[in-house]
CSV table of C-alpha atoms in Angstrom, one decimal:
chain,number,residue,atom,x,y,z
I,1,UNK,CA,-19.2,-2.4,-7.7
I,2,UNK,CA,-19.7,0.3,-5.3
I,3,UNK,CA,-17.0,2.9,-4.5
I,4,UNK,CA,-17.5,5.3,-1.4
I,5,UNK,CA,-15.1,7.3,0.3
I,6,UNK,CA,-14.7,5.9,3.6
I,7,UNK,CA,-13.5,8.3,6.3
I,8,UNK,CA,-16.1,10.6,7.2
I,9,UNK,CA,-18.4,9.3,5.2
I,10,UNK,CA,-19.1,5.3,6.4
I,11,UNK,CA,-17.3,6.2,9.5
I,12,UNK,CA,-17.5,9.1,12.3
I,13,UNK,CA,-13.4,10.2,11.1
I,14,UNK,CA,-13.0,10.2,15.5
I,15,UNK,CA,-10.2,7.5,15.4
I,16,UNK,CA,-8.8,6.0,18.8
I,17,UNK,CA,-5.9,3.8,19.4
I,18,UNK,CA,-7.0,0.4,19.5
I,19,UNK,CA,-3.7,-1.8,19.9
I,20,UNK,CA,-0.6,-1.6,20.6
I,21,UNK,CA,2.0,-4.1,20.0
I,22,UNK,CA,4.1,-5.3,22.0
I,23,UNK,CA,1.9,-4.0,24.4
I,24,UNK,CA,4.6,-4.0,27.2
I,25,UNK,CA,6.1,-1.3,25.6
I,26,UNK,CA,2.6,1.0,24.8
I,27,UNK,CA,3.8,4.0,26.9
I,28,UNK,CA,7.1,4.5,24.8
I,29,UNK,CA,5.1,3.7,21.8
I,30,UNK,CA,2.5,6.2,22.1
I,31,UNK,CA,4.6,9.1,23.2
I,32,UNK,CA,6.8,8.5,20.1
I,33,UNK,CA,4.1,8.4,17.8
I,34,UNK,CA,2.8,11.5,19.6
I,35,UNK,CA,6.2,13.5,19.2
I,36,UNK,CA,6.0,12.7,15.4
I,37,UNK,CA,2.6,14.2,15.3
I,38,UNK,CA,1.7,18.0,14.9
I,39,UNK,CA,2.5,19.1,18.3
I,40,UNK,CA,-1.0,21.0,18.3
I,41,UNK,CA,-2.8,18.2,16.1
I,42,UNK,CA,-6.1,18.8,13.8
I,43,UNK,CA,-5.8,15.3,12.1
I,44,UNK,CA,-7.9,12.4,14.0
I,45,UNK,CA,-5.0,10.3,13.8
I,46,UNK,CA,-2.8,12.6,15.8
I,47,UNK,CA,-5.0,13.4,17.9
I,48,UNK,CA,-6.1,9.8,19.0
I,49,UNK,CA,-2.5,9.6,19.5
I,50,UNK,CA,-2.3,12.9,21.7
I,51,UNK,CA,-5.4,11.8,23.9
I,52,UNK,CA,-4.2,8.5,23.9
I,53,UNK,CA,-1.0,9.8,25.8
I,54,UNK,CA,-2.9,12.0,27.9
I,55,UNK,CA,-4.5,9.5,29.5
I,56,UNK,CA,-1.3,7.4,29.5
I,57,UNK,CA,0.2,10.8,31.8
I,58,UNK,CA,2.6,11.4,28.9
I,59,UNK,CA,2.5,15.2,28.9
I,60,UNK,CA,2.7,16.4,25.4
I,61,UNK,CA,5.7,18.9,23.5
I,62,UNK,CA,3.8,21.9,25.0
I,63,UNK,CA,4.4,20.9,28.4
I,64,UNK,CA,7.9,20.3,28.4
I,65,UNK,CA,11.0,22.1,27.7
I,66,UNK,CA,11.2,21.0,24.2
I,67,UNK,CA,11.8,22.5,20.9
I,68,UNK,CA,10.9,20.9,17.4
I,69,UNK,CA,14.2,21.6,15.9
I,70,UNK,CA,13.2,19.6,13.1
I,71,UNK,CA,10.2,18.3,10.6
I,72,UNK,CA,10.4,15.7,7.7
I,73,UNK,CA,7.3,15.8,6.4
I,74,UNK,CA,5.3,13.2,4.5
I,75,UNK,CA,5.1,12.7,1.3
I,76,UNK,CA,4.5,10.3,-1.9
I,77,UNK,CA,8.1,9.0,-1.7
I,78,UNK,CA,8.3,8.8,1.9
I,79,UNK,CA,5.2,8.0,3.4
I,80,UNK,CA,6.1,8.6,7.2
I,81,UNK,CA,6.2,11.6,9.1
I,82,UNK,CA,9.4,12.9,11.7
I,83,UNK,CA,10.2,15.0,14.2
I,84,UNK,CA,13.5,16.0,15.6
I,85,UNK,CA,13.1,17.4,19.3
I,86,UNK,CA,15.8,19.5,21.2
I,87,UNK,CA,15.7,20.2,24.9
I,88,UNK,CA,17.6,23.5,25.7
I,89,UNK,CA,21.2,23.2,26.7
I,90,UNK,CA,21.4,19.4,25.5
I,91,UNK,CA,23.8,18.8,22.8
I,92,UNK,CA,21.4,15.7,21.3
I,93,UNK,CA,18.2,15.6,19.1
I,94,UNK,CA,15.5,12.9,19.9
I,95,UNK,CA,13.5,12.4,16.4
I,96,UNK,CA,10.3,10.5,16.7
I,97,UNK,CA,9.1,8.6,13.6
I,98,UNK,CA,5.5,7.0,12.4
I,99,UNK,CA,4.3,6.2,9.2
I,100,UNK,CA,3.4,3.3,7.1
I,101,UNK,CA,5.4,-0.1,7.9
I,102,UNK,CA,6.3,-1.0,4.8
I,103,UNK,CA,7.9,2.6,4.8
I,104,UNK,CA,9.2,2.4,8.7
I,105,UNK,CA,10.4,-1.3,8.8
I,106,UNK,CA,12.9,-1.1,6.3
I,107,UNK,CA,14.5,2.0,7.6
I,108,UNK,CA,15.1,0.1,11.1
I,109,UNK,CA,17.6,-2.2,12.6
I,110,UNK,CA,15.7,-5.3,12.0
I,111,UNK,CA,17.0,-9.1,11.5
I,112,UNK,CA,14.6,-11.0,9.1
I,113,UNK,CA,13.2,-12.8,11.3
I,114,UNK,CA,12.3,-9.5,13.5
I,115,UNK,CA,11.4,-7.9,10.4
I,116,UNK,CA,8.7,-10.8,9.4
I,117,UNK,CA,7.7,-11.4,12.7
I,118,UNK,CA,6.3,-7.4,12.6
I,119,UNK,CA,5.1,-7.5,9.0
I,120,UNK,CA,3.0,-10.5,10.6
I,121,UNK,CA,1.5,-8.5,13.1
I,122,UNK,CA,0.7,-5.8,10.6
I,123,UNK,CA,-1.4,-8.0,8.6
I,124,UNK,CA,-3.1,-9.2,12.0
I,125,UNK,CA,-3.7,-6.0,12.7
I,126,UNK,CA,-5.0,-5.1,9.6
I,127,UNK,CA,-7.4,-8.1,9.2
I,128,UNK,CA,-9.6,-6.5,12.5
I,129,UNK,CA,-9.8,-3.5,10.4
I,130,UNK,CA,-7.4,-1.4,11.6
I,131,UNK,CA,-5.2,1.4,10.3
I,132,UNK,CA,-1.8,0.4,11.2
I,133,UNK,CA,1.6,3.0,11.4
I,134,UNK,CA,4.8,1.6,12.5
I,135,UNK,CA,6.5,3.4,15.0
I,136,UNK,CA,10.4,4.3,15.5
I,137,UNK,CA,13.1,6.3,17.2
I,138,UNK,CA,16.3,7.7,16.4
I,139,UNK,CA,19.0,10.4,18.2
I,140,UNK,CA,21.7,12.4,16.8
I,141,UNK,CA,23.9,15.5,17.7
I,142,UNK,CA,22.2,18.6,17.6
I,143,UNK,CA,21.7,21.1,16.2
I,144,UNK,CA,21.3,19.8,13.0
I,145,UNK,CA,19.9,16.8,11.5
I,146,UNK,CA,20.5,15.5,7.8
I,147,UNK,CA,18.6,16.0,5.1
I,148,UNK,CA,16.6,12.7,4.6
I,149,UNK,CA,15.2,11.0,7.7
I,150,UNK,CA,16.9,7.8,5.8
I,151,UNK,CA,20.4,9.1,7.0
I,152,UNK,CA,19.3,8.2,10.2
I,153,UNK,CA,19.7,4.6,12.4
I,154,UNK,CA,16.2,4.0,13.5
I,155,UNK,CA,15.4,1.8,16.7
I,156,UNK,CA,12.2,0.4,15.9
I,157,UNK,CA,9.6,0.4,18.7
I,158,UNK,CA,6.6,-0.9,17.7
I,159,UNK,CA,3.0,-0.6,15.8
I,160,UNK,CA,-0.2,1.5,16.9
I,161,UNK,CA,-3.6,0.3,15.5
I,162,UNK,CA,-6.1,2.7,15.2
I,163,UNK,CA,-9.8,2.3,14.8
I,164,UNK,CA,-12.5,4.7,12.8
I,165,UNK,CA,-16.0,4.0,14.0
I,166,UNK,CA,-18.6,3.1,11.4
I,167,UNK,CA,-21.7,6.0,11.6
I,168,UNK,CA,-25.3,4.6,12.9
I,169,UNK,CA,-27.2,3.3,9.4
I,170,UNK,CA,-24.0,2.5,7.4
I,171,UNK,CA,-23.8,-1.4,8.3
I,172,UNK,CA,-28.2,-1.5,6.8
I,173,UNK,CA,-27.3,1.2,4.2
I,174,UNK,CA,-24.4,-1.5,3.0
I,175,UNK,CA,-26.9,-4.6,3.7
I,176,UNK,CA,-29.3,-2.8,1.1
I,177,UNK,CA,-26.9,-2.0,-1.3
I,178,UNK,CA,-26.3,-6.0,-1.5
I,179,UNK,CA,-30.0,-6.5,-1.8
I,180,UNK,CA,-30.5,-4.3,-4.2
């Protein structure tokens, strides 16, 4: 057995967004995973979601008249990221959610069949190697939000897959290691 650490280390840690799905919807998808992000990003995920709207002609927080009224932030027992955004003299908060799907889905107003028919795509997803988040959005009357990002109704809106290049060498370096 042979354990590596793989981002950054088999690949270049430059990811890119790859799919979207449904793709009909991939403007509205990637400017809500980009409002959940660090409106000045260092992460490679956030920022393949940043230049990813860019090109799209989404103009990012900075641009607009927008304020980040709110953060939920990731962690071990919620494993999905939010943003609540307030435009000035507007009495509503637009929160943009993306994290994990197992930790998104649920949280959404899914039937079971809607909610297998995305886990589905997940695992497609996953199976050409891709990093998939789930992406979601909610509203509600500012200025303050709850507590827990899990008081909210969540539309959900769809998944981003993102890709991490492998680095020149690793695919022969790998093929050795099986040789050996």
């Amino acid at each position: 057995i042979l354990c590596v650490d793989k981002t950054g280390t088999l690949t270049l840690n430059h990811m890119t967004v790859a799919a979207v799905r449904p793709d009909s919807d991939r403007r509205t998808i990637i400017e809500f995973a980009m409002l959940a992000s660090k409106p000045e990003p260092f992460d490679p995920m956030e920022r393949a979601f940043l230049e990813s709207a860019v090109e799209l002609g989404i103009r990012p927080p900075s641009d607009r008249d927008w304020e980040l009224s709110h953060e939920y932030p990731m962690s071990n027992e919620f494993p999905a990221m939010a943003h609540g955004w307030r435009t000035s003299g507007e009495d509503l908060c637009v929160v943009a959610l993306k994290g994990a799907p197992e930790a998104v889905v649920p949280l959404c107003t899914l039937g079971a069949e809607e909610r297998s028919a995305v886990l589905r795509q997940v695992d497609l997803l996953a199976l050409e190697g891709l990093r998939v988040l789930a992406v979601a959005r909610s509203e509600h009357p500012a200025p303050t939000l709850p507590e827990s990002p899990r008081a909210l109704s969540w539309q959900f809106l769809g998944l981003v897959g993102l890709r991490d290049p492998v680095r020149p060498g690793v695919p022969d370096a790998i093929r050795e290691c099986f040789a050996a």
